[in-house]
PDB file of C-alpha atoms in Angstrom:
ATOM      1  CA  UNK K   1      13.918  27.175  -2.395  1.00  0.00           C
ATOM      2  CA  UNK K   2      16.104  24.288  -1.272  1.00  0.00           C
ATOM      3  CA  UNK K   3      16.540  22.315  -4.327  1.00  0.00           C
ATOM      4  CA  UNK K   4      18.607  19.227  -2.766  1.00  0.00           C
ATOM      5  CA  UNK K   5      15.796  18.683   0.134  1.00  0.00           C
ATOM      6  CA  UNK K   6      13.193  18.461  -2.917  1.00  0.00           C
ATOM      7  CA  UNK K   7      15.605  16.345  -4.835  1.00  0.00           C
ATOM      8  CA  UNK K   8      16.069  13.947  -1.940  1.00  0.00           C
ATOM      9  CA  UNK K   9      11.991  13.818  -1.214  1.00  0.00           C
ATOM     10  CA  UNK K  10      11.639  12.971  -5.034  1.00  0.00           C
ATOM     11  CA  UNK K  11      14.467  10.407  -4.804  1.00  0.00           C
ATOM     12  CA  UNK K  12      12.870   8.728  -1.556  1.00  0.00           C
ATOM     13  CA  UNK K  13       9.439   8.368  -2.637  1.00  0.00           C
ATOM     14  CA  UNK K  14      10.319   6.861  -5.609  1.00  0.00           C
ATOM     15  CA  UNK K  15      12.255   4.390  -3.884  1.00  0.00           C
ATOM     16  CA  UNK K  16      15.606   5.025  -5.045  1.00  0.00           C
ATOM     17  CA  UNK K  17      19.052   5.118  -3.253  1.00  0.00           C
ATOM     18  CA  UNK K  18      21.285   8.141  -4.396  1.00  0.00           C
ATOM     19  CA  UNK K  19      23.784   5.559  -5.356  1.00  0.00           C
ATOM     20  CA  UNK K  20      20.607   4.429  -7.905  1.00  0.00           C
ATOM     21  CA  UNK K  21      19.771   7.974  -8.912  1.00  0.00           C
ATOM     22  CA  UNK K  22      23.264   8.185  -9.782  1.00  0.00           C
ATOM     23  CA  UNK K  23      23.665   5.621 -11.889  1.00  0.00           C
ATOM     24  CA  UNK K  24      20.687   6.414 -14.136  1.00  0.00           C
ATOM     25  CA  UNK K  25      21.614   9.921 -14.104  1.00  0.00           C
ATOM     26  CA  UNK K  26      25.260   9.251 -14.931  1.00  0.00           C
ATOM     27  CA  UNK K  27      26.617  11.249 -11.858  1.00  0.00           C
ATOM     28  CA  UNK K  28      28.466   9.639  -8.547  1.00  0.00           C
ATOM     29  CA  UNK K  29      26.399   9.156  -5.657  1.00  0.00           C
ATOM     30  CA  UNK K  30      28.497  11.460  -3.905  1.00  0.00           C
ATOM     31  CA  UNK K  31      27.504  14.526  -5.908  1.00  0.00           C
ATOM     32  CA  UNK K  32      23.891  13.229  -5.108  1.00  0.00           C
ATOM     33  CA  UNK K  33      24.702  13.736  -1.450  1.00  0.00           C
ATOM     34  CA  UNK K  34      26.134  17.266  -1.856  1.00  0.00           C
ATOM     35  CA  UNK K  35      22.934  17.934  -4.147  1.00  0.00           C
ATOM     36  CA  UNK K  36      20.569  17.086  -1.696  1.00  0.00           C
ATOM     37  CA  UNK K  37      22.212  18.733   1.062  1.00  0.00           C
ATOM     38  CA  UNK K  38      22.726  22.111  -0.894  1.00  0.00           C
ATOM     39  CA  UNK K  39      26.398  21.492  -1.109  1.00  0.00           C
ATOM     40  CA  UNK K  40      26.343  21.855  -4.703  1.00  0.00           C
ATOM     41  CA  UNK K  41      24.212  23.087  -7.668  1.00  0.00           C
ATOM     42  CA  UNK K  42      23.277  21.581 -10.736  1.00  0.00           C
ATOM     43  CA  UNK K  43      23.285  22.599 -13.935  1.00  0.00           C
ATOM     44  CA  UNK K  44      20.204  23.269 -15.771  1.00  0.00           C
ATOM     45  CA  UNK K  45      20.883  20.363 -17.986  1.00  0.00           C
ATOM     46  CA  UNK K  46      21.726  17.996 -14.912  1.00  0.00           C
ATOM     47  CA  UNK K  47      18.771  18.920 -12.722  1.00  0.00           C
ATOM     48  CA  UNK K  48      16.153  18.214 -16.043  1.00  0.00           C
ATOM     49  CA  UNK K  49      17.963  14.959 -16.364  1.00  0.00           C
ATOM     50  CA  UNK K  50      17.373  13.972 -12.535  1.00  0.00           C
ATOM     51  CA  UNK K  51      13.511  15.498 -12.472  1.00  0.00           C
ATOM     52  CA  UNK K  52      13.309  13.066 -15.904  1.00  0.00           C
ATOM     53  CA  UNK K  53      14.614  10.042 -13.578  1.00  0.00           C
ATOM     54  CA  UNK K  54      12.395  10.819 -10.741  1.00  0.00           C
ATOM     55  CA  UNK K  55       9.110  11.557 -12.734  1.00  0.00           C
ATOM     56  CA  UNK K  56       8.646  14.843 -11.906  1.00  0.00           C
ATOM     57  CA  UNK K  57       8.082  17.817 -14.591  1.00  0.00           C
ATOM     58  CA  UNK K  58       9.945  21.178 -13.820  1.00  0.00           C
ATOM     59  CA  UNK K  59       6.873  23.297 -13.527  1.00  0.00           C
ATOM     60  CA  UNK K  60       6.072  21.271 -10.765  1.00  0.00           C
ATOM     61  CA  UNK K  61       8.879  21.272  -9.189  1.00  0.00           C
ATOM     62  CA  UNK K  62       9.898  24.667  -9.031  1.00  0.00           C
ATOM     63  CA  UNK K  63       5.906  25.148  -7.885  1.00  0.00           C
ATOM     64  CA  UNK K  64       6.552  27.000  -4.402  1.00  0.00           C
ATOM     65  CA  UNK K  65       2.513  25.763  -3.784  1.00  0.00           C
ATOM     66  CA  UNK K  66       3.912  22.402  -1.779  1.00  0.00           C
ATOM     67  CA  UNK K  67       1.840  19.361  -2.315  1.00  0.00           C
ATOM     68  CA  UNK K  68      -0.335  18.555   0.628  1.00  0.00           C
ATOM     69  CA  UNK K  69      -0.763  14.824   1.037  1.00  0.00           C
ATOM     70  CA  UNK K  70      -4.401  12.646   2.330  1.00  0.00           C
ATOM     71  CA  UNK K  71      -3.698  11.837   5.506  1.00  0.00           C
ATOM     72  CA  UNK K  72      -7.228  11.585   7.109  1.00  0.00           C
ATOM     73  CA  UNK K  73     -10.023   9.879   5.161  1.00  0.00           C
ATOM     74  CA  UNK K  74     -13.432  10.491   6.223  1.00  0.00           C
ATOM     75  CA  UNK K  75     -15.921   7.557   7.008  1.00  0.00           C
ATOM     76  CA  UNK K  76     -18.284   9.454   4.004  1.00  0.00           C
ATOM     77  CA  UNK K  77     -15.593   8.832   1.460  1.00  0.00           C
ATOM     78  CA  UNK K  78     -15.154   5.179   2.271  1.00  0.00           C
ATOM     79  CA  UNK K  79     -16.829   2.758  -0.323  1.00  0.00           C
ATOM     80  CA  UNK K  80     -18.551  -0.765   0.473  1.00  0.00           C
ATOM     81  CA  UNK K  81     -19.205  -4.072  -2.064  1.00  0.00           C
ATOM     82  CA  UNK K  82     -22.230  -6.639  -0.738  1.00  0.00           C
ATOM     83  CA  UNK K  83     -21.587 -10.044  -1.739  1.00  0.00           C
ATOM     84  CA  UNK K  84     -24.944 -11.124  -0.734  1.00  0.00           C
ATOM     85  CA  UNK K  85     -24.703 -14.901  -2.157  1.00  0.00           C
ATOM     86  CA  UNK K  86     -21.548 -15.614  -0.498  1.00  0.00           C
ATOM     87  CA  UNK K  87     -22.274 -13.598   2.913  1.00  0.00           C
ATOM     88  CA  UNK K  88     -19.486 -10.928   3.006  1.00  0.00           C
ATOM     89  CA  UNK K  89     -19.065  -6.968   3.172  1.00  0.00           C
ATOM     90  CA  UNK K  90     -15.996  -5.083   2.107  1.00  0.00           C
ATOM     91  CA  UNK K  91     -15.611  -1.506   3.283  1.00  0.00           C
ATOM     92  CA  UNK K  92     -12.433  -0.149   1.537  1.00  0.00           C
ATOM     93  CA  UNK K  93     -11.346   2.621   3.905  1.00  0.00           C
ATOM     94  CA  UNK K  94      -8.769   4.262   1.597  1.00  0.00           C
ATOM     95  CA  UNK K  95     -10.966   5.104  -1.317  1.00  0.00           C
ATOM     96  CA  UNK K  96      -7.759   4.955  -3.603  1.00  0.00           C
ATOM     97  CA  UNK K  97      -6.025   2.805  -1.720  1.00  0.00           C
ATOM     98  CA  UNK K  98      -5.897   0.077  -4.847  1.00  0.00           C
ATOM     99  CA  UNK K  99      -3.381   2.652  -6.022  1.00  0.00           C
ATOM    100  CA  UNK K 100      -1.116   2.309  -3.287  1.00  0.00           C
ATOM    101  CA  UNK K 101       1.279   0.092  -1.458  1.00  0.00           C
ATOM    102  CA  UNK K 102      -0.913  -1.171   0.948  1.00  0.00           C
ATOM    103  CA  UNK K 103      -4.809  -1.652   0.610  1.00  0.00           C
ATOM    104  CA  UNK K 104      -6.815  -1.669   4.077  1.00  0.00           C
ATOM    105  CA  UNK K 105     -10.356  -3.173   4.303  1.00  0.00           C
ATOM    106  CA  UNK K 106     -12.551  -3.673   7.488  1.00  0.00           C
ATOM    107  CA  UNK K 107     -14.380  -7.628   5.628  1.00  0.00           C
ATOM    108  CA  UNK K 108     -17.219  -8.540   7.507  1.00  0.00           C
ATOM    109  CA  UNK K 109     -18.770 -12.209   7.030  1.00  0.00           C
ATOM    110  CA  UNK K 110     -22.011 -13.677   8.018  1.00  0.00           C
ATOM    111  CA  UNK K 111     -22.296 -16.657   9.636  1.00  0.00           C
ATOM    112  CA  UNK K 112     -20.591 -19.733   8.091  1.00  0.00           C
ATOM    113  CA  UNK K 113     -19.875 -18.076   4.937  1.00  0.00           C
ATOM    114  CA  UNK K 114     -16.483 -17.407   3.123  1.00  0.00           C
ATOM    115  CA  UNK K 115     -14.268 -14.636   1.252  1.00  0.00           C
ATOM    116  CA  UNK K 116     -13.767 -15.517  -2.249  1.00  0.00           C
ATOM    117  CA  UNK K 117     -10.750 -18.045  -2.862  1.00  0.00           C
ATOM    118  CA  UNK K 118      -7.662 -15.896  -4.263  1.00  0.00           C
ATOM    119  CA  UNK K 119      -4.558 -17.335  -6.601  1.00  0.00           C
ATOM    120  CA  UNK K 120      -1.088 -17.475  -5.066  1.00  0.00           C
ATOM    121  CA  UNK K 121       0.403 -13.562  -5.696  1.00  0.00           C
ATOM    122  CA  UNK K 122       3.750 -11.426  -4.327  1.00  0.00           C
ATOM    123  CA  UNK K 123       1.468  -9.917  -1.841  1.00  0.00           C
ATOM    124  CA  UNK K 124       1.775 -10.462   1.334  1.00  0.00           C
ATOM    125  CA  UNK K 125      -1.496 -10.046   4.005  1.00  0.00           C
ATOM    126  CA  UNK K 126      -2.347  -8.725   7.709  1.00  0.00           C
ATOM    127  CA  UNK K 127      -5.319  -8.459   9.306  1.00  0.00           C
ATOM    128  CA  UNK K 128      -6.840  -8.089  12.591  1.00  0.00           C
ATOM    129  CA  UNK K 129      -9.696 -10.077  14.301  1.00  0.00           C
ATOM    130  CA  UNK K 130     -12.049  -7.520  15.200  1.00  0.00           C
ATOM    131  CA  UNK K 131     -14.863 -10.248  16.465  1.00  0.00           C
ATOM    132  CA  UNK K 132     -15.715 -13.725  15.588  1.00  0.00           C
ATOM    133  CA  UNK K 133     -13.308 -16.334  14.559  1.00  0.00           C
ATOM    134  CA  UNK K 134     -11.787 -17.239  11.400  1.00  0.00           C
ATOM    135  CA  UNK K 135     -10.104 -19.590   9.010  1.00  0.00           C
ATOM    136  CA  UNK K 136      -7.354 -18.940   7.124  1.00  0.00           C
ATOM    137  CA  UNK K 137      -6.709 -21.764   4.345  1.00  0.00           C
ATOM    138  CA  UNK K 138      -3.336 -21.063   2.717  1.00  0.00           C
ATOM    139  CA  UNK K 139      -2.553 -24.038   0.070  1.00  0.00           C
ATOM    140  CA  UNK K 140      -3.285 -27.036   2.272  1.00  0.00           C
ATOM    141  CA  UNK K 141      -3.049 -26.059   5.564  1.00  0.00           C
ATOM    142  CA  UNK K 142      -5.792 -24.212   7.346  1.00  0.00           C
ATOM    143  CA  UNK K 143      -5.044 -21.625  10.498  1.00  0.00           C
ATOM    144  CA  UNK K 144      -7.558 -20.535  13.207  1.00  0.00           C
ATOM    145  CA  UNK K 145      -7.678 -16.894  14.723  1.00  0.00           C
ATOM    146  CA  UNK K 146     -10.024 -15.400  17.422  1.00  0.00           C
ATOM    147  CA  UNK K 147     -11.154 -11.830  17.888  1.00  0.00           C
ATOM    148  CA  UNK K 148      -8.304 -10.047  18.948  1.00  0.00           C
ATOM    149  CA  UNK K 149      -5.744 -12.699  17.281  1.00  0.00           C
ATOM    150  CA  UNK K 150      -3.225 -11.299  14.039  1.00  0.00           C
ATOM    151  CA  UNK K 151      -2.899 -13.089  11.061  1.00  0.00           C
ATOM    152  CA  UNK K 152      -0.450 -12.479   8.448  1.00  0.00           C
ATOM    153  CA  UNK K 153       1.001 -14.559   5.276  1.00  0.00           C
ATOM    154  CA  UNK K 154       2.549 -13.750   2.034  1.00  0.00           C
ATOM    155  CA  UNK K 155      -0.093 -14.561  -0.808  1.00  0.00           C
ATOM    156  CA  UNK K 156       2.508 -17.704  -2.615  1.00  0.00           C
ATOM    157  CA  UNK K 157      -0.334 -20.192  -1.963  1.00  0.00           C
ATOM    158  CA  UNK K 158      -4.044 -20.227  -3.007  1.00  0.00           C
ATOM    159  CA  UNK K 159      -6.190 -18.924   0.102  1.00  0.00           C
ATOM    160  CA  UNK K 160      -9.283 -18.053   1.670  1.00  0.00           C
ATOM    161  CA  UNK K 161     -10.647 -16.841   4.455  1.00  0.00           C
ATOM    162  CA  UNK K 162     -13.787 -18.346   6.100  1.00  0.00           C
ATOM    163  CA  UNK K 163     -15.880 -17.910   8.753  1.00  0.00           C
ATOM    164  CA  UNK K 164     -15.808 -20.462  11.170  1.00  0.00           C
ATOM    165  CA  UNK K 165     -18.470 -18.700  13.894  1.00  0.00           C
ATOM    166  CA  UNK K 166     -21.874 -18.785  15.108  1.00  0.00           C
ATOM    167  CA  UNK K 167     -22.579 -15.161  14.175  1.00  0.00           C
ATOM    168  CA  UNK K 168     -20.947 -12.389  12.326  1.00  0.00           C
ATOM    169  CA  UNK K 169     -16.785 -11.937  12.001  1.00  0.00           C
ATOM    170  CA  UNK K 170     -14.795  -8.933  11.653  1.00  0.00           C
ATOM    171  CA  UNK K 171     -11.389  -8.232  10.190  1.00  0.00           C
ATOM    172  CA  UNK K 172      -9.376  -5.404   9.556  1.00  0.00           C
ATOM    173  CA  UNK K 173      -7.556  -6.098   6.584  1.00  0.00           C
ATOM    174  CA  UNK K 174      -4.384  -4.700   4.719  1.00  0.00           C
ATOM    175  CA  UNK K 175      -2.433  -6.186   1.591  1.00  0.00           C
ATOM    176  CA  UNK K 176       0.540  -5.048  -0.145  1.00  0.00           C
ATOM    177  CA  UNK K 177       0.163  -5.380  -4.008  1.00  0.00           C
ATOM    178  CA  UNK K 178      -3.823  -4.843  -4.054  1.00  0.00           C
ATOM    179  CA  UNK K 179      -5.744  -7.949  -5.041  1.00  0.00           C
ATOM    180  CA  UNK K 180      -8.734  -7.650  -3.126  1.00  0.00           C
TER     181      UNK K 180
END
């Protein structure tokens, strides 16, 4: 078992540098570097107190059965929300994906209708024009983008996004800090 490459993959998906680590586990962020490259050991004591830091129990960590992550999701998993009265589909195609970083959602709108209005956030917003053409109203101003155009913008102002087409528009969505 290499301990330090499991203490480093802990350590990085929570987002931590090993000078971080260090300082809430009261070690230098040198010995964090010979940890993680099997330079040193731990003590039983010291390795408890950095699975504490990083969220991670013992038994699972010393679990030789590695964790497999998602990396395809399949169209039957993916899960849809009609807004009939304001014209709009959302397909969310990371079923879980609320509980994650990013979010990504293919939005389809009718013709002339409009996303719901959201309040300014930290999030921050891409998406894609798969077909049609759309507005993007952020706080007072008001952005156009064609099929095939990007749009991005971080979430500080109130905005919308409409349809501004004669027929159907398509956009692949993603948002950091889920508040679709």
């Amino acid at each position: 078992m290499q301990i330090g490459k499991k203490i480093k993959n802990l350590r990085l998906k929570k987002g931590l540098t090993q000078e971080e680590l260090g300082e809430r586990t009261d070690l230098s962020k040198g010995y964090i570097s010979q940890l993680e490259r099997d330079l040193s050991s731990p003590s039983i004591e010291t390795l408890f107190n950095i699975l504490e830091v990083l969220g991670c129990k013992p038994t699972q960590f010393f679990d030789e059965e590695e964790l497999v992550q998602k990396v395809v999701y399949e169209e039957e998993a993916q899960t849809f929300f009609i807004d009939e009265e304001r014209g709009y589909q959302i397909q969310w195609l990371v079923p879980e994906s609320n509980e994650k970083e990013m979010e990504p959602i293919r939005l389809t709108l009718q013709e002339k209708s409009e996303f719901k209005q959201f309040e300014p956030s930290l999030s921050e917003t891409f998406g894609y024009v798969l077909s049609g053409r759309v507005i993007v109203k952020l706080g007072t101003h008001s952005y156009f983008a064609h099929a095939g155009e990007s749009i991005y913008f971080h979430a500080s102002d109130e905005h919308q996004i409409v349809n501004d087409f004669e027929g159907p528009s398509e956009l692949l969505l993603v948002v950091t800090k889920s508040y679709l």
